[in-house]
mmCIF file of C-alpha atoms and ligand atoms in Angstrom:
data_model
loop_
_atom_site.group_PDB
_atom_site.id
_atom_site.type_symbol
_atom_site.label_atom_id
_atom_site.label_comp_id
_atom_site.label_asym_id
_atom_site.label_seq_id
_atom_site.Cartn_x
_atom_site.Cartn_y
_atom_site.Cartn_z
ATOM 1 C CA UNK A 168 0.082 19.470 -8.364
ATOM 2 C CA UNK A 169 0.630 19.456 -11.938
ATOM 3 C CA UNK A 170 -1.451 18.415 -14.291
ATOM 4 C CA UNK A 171 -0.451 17.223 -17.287
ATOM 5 C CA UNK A 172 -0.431 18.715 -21.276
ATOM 6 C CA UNK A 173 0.186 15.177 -23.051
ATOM 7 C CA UNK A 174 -1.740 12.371 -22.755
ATOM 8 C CA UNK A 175 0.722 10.271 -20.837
ATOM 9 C CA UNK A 176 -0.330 6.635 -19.885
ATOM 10 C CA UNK A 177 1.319 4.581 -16.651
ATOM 11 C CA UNK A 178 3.003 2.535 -19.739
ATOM 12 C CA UNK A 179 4.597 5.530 -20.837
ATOM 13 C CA UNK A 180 5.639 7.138 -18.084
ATOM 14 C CA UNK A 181 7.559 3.977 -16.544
ATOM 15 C CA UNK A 182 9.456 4.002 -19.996
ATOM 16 C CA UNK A 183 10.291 7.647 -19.476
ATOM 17 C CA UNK A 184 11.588 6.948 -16.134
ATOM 18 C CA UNK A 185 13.220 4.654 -17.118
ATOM 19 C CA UNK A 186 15.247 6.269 -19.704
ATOM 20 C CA UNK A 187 16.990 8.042 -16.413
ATOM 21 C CA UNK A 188 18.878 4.656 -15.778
ATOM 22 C CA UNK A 189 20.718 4.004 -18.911
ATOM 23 C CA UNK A 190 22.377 0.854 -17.198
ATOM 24 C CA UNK A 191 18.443 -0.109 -16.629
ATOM 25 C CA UNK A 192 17.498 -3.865 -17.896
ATOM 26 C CA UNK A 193 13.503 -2.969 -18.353
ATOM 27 C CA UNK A 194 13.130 -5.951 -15.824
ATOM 28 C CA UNK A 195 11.730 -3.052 -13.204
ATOM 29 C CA UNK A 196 9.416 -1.176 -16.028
ATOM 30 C CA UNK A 197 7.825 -5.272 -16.996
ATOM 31 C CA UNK A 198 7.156 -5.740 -13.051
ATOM 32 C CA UNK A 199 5.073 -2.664 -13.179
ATOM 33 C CA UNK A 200 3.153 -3.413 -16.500
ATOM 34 C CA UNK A 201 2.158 -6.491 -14.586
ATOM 35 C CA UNK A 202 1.014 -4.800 -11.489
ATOM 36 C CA UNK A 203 -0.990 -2.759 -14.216
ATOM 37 C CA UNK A 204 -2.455 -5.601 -15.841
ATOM 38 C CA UNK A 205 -3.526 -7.826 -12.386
ATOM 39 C CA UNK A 206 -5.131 -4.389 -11.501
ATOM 40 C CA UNK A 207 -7.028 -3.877 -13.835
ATOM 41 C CA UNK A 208 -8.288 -7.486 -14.236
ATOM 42 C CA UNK A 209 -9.176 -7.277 -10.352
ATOM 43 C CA UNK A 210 -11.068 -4.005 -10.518
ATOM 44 C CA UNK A 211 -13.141 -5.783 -13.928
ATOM 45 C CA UNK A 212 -13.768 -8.720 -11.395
ATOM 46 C CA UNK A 213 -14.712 -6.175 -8.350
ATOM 47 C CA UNK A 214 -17.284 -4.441 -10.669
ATOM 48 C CA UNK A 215 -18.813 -7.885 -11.402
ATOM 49 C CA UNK A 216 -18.509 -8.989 -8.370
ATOM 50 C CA UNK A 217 -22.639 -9.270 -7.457
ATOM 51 C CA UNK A 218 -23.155 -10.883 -10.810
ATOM 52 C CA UNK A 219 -20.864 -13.316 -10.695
ATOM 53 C CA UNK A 220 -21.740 -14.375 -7.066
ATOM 54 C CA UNK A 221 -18.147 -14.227 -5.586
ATOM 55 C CA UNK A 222 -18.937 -11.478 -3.166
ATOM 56 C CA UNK A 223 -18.863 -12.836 0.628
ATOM 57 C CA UNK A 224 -16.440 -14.963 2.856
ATOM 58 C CA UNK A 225 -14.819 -18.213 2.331
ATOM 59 C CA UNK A 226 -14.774 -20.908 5.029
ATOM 60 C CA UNK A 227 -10.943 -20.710 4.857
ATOM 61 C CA UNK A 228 -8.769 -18.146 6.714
ATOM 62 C CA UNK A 229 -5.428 -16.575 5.413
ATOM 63 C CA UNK A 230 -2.330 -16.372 7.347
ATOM 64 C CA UNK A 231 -3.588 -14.256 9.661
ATOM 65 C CA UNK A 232 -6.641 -15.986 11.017
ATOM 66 C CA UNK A 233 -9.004 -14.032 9.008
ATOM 67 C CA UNK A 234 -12.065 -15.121 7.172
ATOM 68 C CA UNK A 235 -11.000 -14.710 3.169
ATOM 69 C CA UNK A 236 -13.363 -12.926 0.883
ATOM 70 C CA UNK A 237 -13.985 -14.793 -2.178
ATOM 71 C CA UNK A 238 -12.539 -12.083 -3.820
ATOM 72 C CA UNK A 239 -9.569 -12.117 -1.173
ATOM 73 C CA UNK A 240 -8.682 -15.032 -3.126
ATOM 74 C CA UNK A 241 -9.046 -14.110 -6.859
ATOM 75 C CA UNK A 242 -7.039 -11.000 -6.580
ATOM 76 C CA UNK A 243 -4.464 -12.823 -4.935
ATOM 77 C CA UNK A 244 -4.195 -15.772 -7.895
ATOM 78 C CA UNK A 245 -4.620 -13.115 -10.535
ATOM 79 C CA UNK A 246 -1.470 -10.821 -8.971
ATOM 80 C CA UNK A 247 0.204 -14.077 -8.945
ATOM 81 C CA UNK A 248 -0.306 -15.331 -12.303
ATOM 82 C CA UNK A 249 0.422 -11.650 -13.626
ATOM 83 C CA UNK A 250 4.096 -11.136 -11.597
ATOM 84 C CA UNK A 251 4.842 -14.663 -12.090
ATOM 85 C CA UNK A 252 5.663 -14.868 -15.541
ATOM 86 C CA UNK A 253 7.959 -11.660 -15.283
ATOM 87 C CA UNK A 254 11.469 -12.391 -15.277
ATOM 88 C CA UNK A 255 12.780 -9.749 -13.176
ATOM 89 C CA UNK A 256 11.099 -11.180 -10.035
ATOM 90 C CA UNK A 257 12.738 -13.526 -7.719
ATOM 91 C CA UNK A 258 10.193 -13.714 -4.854
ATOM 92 C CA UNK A 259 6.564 -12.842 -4.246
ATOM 93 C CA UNK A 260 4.998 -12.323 -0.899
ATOM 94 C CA UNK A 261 1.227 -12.187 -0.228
ATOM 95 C CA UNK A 262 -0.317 -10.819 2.613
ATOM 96 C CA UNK A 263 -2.678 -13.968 2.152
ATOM 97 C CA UNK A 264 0.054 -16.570 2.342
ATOM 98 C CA UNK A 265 2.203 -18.187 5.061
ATOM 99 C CA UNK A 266 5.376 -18.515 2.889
ATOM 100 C CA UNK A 267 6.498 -16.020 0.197
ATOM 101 C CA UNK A 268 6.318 -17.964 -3.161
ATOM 102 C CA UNK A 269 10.018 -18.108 -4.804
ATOM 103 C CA UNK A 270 9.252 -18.237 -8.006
ATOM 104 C CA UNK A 271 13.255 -18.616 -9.427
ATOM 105 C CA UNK A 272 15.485 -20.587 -7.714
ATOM 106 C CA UNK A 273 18.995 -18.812 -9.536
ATOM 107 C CA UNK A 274 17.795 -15.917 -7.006
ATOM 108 C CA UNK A 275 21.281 -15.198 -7.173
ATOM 109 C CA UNK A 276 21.881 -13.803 -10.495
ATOM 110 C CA UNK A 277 21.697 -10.158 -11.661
ATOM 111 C CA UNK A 278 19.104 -11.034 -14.221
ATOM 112 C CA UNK A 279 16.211 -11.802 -11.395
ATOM 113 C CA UNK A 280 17.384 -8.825 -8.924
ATOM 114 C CA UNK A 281 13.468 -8.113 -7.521
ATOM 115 C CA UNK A 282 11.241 -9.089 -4.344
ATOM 116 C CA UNK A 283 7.443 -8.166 -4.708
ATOM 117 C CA UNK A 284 5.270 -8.128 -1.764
ATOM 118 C CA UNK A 285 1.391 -7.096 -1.755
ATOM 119 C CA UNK A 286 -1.991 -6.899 0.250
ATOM 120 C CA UNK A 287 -4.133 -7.869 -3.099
ATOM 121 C CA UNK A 288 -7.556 -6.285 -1.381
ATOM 122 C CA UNK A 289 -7.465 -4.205 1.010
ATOM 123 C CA UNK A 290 -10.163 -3.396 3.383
ATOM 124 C CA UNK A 291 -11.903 -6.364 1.969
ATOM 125 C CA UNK A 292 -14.499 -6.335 3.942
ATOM 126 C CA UNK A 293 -15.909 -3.143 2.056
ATOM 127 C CA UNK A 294 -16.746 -5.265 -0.709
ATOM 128 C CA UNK A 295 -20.540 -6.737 0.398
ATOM 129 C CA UNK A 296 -21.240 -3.118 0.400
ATOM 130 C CA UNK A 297 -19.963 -1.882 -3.041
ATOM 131 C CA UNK A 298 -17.439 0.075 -0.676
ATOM 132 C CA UNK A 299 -14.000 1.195 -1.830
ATOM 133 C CA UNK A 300 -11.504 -1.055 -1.251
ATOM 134 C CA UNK A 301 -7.543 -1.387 -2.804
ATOM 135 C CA UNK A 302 -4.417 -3.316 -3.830
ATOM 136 C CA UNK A 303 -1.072 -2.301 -2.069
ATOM 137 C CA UNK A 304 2.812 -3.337 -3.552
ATOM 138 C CA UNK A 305 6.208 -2.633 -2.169
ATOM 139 C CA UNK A 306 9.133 -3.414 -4.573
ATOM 140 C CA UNK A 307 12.588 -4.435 -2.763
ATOM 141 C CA UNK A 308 15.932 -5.449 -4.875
ATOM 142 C CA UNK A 309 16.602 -9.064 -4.057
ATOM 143 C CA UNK A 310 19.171 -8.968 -1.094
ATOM 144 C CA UNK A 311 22.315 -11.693 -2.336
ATOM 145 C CA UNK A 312 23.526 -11.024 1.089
ATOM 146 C CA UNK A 313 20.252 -13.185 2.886
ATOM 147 C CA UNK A 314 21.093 -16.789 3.207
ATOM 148 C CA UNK A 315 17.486 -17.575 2.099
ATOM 149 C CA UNK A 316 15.158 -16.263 0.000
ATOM 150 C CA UNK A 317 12.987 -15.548 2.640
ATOM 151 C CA UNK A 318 15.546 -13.390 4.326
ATOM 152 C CA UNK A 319 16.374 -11.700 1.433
ATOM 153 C CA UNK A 320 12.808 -9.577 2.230
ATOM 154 C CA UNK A 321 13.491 -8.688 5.703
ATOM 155 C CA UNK A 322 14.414 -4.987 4.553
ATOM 156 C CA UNK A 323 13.762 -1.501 6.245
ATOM 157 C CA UNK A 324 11.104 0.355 4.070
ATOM 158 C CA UNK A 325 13.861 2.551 3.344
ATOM 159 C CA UNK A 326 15.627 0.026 1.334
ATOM 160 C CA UNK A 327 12.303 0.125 -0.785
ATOM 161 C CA UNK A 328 12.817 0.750 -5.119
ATOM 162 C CA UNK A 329 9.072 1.733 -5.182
ATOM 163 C CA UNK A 330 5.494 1.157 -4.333
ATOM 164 C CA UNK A 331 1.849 2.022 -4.866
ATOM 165 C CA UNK A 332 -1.442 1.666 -4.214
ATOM 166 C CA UNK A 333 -4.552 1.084 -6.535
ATOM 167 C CA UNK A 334 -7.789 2.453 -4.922
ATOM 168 C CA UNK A 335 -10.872 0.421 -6.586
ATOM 169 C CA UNK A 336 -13.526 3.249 -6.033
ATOM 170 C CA UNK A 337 -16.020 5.430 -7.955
ATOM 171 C CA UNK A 338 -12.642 5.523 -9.802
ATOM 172 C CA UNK A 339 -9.687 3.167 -10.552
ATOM 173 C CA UNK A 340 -6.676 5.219 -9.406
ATOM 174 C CA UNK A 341 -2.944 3.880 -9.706
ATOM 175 C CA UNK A 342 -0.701 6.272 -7.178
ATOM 176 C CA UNK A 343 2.950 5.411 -7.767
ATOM 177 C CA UNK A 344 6.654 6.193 -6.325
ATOM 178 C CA UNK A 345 9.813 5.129 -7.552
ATOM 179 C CA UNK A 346 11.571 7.534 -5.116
ATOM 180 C CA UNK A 347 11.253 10.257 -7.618
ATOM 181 C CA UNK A 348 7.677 11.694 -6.304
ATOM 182 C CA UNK A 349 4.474 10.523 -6.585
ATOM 183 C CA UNK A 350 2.324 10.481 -9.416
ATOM 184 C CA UNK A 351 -1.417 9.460 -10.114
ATOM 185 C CA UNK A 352 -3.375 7.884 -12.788
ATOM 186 C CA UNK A 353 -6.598 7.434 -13.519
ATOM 187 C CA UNK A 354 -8.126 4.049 -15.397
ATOM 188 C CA UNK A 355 -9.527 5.333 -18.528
ATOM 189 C CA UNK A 356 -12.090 2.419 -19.273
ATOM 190 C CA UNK A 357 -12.843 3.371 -22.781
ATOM 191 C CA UNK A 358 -9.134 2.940 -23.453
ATOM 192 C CA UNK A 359 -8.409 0.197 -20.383
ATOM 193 C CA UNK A 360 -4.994 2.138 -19.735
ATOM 194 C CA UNK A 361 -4.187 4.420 -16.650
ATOM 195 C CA UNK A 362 -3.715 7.868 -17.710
ATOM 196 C CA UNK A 363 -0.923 10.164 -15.990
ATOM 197 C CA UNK A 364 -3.657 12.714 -14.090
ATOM 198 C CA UNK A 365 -1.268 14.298 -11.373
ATOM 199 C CA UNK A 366 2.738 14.472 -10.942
ATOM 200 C CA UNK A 367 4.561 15.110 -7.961
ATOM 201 C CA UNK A 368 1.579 15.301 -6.043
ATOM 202 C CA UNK A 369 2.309 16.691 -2.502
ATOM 203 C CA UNK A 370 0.348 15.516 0.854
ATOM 204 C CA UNK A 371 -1.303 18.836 2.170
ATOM 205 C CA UNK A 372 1.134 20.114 4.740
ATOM 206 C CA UNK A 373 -2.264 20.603 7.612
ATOM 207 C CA UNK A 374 -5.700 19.860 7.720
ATOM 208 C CA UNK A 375 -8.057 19.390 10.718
ATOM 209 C CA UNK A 376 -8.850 15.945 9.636
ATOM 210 C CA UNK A 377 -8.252 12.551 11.321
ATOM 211 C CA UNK A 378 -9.325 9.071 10.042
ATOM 212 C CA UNK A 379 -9.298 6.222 12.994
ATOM 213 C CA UNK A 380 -11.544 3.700 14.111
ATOM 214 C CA UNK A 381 -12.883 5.653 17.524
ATOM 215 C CA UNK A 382 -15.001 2.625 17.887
ATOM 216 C CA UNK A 383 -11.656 1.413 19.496
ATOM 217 C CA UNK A 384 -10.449 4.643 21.154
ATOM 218 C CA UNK A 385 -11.052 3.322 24.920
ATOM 219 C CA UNK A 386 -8.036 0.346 24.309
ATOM 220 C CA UNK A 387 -5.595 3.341 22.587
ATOM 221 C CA UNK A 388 -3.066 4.165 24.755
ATOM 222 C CA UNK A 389 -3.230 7.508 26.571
ATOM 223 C CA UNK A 390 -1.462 9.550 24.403
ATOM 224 C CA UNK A 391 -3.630 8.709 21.644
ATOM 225 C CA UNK A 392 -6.772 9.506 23.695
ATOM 226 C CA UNK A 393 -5.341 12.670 24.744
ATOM 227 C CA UNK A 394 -4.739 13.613 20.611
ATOM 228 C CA UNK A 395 -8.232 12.484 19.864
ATOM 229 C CA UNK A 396 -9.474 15.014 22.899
ATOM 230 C CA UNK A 397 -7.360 18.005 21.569
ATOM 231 C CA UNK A 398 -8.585 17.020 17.942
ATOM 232 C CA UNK A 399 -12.328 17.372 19.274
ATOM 233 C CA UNK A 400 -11.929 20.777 21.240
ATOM 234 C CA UNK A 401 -10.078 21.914 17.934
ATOM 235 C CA UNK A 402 -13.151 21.203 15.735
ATOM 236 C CA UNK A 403 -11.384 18.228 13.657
ATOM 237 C CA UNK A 404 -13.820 16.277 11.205
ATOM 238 C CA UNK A 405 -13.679 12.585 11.293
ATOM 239 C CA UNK A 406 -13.762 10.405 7.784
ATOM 240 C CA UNK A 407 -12.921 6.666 7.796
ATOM 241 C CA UNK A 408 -13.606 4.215 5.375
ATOM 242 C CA UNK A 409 -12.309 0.511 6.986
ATOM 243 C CA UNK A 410 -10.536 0.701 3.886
ATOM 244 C CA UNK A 411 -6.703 1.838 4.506
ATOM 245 C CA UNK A 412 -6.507 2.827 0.589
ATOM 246 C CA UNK A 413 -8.942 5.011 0.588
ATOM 247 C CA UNK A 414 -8.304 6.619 3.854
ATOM 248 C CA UNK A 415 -4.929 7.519 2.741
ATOM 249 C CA UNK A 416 -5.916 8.466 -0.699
ATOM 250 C CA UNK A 417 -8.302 10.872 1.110
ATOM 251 C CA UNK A 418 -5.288 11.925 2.832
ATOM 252 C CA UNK A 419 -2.772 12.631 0.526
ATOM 253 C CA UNK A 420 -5.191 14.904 -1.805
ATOM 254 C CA UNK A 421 -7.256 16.671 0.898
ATOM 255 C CA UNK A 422 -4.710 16.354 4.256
ATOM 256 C CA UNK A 423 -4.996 15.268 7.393
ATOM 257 C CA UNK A 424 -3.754 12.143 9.582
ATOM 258 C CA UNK A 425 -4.207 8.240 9.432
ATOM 259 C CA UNK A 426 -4.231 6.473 12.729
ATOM 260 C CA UNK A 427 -4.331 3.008 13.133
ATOM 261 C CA UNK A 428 -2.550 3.169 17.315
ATOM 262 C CA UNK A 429 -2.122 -0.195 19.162
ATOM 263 C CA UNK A 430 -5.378 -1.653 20.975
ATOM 264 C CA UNK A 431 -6.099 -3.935 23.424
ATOM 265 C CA UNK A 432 -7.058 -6.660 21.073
ATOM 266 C CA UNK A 433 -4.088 -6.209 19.178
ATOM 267 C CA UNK A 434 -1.096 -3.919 20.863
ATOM 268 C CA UNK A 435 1.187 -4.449 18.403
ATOM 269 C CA UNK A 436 -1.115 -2.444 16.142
ATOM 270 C CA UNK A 437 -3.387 -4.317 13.260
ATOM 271 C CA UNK A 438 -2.048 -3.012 10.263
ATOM 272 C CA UNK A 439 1.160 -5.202 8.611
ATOM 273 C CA UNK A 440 4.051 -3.838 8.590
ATOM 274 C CA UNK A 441 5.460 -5.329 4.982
ATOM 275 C CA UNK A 442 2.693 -5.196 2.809
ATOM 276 C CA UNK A 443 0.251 -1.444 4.287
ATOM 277 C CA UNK A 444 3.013 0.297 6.150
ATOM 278 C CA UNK A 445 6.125 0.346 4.466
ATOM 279 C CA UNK A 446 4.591 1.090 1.108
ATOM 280 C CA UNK A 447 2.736 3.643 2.450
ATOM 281 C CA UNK A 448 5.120 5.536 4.904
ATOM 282 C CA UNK A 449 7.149 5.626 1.301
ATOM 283 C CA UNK A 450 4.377 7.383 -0.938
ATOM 284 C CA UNK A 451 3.592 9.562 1.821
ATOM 285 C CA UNK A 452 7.372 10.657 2.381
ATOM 286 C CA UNK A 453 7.736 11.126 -1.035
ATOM 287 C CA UNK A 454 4.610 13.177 -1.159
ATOM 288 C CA UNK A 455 6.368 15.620 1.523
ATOM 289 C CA UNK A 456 4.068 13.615 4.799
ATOM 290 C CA UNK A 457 5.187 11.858 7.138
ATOM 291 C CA UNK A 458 4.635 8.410 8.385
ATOM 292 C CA UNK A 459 5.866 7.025 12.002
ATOM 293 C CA UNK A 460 5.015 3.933 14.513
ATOM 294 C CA UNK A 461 4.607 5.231 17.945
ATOM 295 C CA UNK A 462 7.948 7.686 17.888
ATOM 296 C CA UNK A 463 9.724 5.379 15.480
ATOM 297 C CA UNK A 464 9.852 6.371 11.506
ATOM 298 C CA UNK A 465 8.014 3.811 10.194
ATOM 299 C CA UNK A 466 11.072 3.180 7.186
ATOM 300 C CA UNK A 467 13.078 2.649 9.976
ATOM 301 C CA UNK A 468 11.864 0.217 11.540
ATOM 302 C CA UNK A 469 13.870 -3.439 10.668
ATOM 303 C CA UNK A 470 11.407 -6.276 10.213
ATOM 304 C CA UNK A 471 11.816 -9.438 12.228
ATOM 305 C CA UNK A 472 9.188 -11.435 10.479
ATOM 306 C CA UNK A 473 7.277 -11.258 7.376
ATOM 307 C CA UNK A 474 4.093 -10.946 8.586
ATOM 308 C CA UNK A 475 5.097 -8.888 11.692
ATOM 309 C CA UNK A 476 2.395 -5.924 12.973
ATOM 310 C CA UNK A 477 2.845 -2.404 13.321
ATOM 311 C CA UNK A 478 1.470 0.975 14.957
ATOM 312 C CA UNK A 479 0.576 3.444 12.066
ATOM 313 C CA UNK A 480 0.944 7.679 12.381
ATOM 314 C CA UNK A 481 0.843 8.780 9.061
ATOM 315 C CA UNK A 482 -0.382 12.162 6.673
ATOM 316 C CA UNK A 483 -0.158 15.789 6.913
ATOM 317 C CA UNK A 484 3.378 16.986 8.268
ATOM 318 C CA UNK A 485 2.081 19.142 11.320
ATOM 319 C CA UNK A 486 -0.757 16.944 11.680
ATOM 320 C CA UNK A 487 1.973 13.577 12.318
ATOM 321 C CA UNK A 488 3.132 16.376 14.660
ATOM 322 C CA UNK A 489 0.688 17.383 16.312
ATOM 323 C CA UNK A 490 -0.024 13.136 17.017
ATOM 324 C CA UNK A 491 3.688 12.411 18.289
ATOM 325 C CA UNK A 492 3.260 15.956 20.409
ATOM 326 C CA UNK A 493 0.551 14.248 22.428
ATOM 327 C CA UNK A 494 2.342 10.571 22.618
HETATM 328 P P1 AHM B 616 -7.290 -6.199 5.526
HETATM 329 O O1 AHM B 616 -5.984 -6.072 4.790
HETATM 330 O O2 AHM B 616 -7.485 -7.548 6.119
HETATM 331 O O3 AHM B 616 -8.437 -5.731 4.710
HETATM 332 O O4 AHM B 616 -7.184 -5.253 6.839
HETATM 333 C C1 AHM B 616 -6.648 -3.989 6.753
HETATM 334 C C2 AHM B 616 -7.738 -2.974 6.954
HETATM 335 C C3 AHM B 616 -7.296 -1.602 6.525
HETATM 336 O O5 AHM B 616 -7.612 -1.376 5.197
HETATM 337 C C4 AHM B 616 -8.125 -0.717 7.419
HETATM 338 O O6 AHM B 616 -7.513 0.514 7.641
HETATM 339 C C5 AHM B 616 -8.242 -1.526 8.657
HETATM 340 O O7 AHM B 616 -8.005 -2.867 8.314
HETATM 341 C C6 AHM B 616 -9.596 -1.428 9.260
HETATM 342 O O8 AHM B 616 -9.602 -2.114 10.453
HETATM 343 P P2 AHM B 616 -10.773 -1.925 11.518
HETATM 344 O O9 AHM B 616 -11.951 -2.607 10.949
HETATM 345 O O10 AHM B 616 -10.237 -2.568 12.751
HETATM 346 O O11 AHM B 616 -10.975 -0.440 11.695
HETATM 347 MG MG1 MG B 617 -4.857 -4.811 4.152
#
């Protein structure tokens, strides 16, 4: 992991990279300013959160069937109202609503080429406890081939043009890939801009560490019980959050594996596919992990719905390993 000479802010750097597509429009590098922005106007409004009295549940439910968090809600408006005036996008989809939102109808055209999906707070349910909890994105080109707009964000995670995570914790951290490695930044709030902290930073390749809810471990399947018994005879520690953010933030920097297996209450797995997985499996690839549903690469996988569940192996190389060795 290097760390940078030059002060280098997230602004910055997505100008640099962008200077490697000549042919490039900036439409990309303004989509990214605004994930900036709505980020750091949600982790101002997660810091105020007690004092403002908008911590706690809703008596609506997203999508999903889940009780919303008041703050569920204002993340989700304020990464709306930030990507929505950007040109370059075509389509938003939230995990917290039904339908994406199509925000251009000329979806068509070369001049609006980009789909944005996002879980706006993750682990949500952190936040009565001043836990840590995150925003995740996954940028896809707009797909002229779909014959809706809809369709048009029904791609493998492979066919992703980048994605991130912001962890809201005892530090605002913005990890990043545009396929070219992934690189952190840290919210400076004297200066309110994320400063470039690591580049190319690379997943440990082991690390006797696993991070699942074991509350659940009686409805995993067997071959997940059988890992979790070979992680216990080989001394493994345990750290879990109920925030998938930080448990894979943990993970990249320090190692080990993220499990989130099928259970009885849900066997498709909990975690979505779109909006946690895909993003995810991406940074982690690019950070030299790996990332994997059952035996399936998770980038592989071709979605059938937009809200559709998945299965989630992902972290350390041998650790992902030592997992689908046990399966
Ligand atoms: P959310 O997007 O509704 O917050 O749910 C996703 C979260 C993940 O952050 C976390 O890994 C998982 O759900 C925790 O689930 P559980 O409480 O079942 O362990
Ligand atoms: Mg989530």
């Amino acid at each position: 992991m290097l760390h940078q000479d030059n002060l280098t802010t997230l602004q910055s750097h997505i100008l640099q990279e962008a200077q490697r597509f000549p042919q490039a429009t900036g439409q990309f590098s303004w989509i990214l300013s605004a994930m900036s922005l709505a980020t750091k106007v949600i982790a101002s409004k997660i810091r105020r959160a007690r004092i403002d009295d908008v911590l706690g549940a809703l008596d609506s439910s997203n999508v999903q069937g889940e009780r919303q968090q008041k703050l569920d809600v204002i993340a989700n408006e304020t990464l709306l109202r930030c990507l929505g005036t950007r040109s370059g996008v075509a389509v938003v989809a939230s995990e917290e609503n039904e339908e994406p939102m199509i925000l251009r109808q000329d979806t068509g055209g070369a001049e609006r080429p980009y789909c944005v999906l996002f879980d706006p707070l993750d682990g949500s349910s952190n936040l009565d406890c001043a836990g840590a909890v995150g925003t995740i994105f996954s940028i896809l080109r707009y797909d002229r081939r779909a014959k809706t707009p809809e369709g048009s964000l029904l791609q493998r995670g492979a066919e992703q043009v980048a994605a991130g995570y912001i962890l809201y914790g005892s530090s605002v951290v913005f990890v990043l890939t545009t396929g070219n490695g992934v690189h952190m930044f840290v919210l400076d709030p004297n200066i309110g801009a994320f400063v470039l902290v690591a580049k190319d930073v690379k997943v440990p390749t082991a690390s006797k560490i696993y991070s699942t809810n074991e509350g659940n471990c009686l409805g995993f399947p067997d071959g997940y019980q059988r890992y979790l018994r070979f992680a216990h005879e080989q001394g493994y520690s345990t750290r879990y959050s109920g925030a998938m953010v930080a448990d894979v933030h943990r993970i990249l920097l320090n190692g080990g594996v993220f499990l989130y297996p099928p259970t009885k209450k849900s066997p498709d797995g909990k975690l979505r596919l779109m909006y946690e997985a895909n993003p995810m499996a991406f940074l982690i690839e690019q950070a030299g992990g790996k990332a994997y549903a059952g035996t399936e690469r998770i980038l592989d996988i071709q979605p059938k719905t937009l809200h559709q569940r998945t299965s989630v192996i992902l972290g350390s190389p041998a650790e992902v390993d030592h997992v689908l060795a046990h399966l």
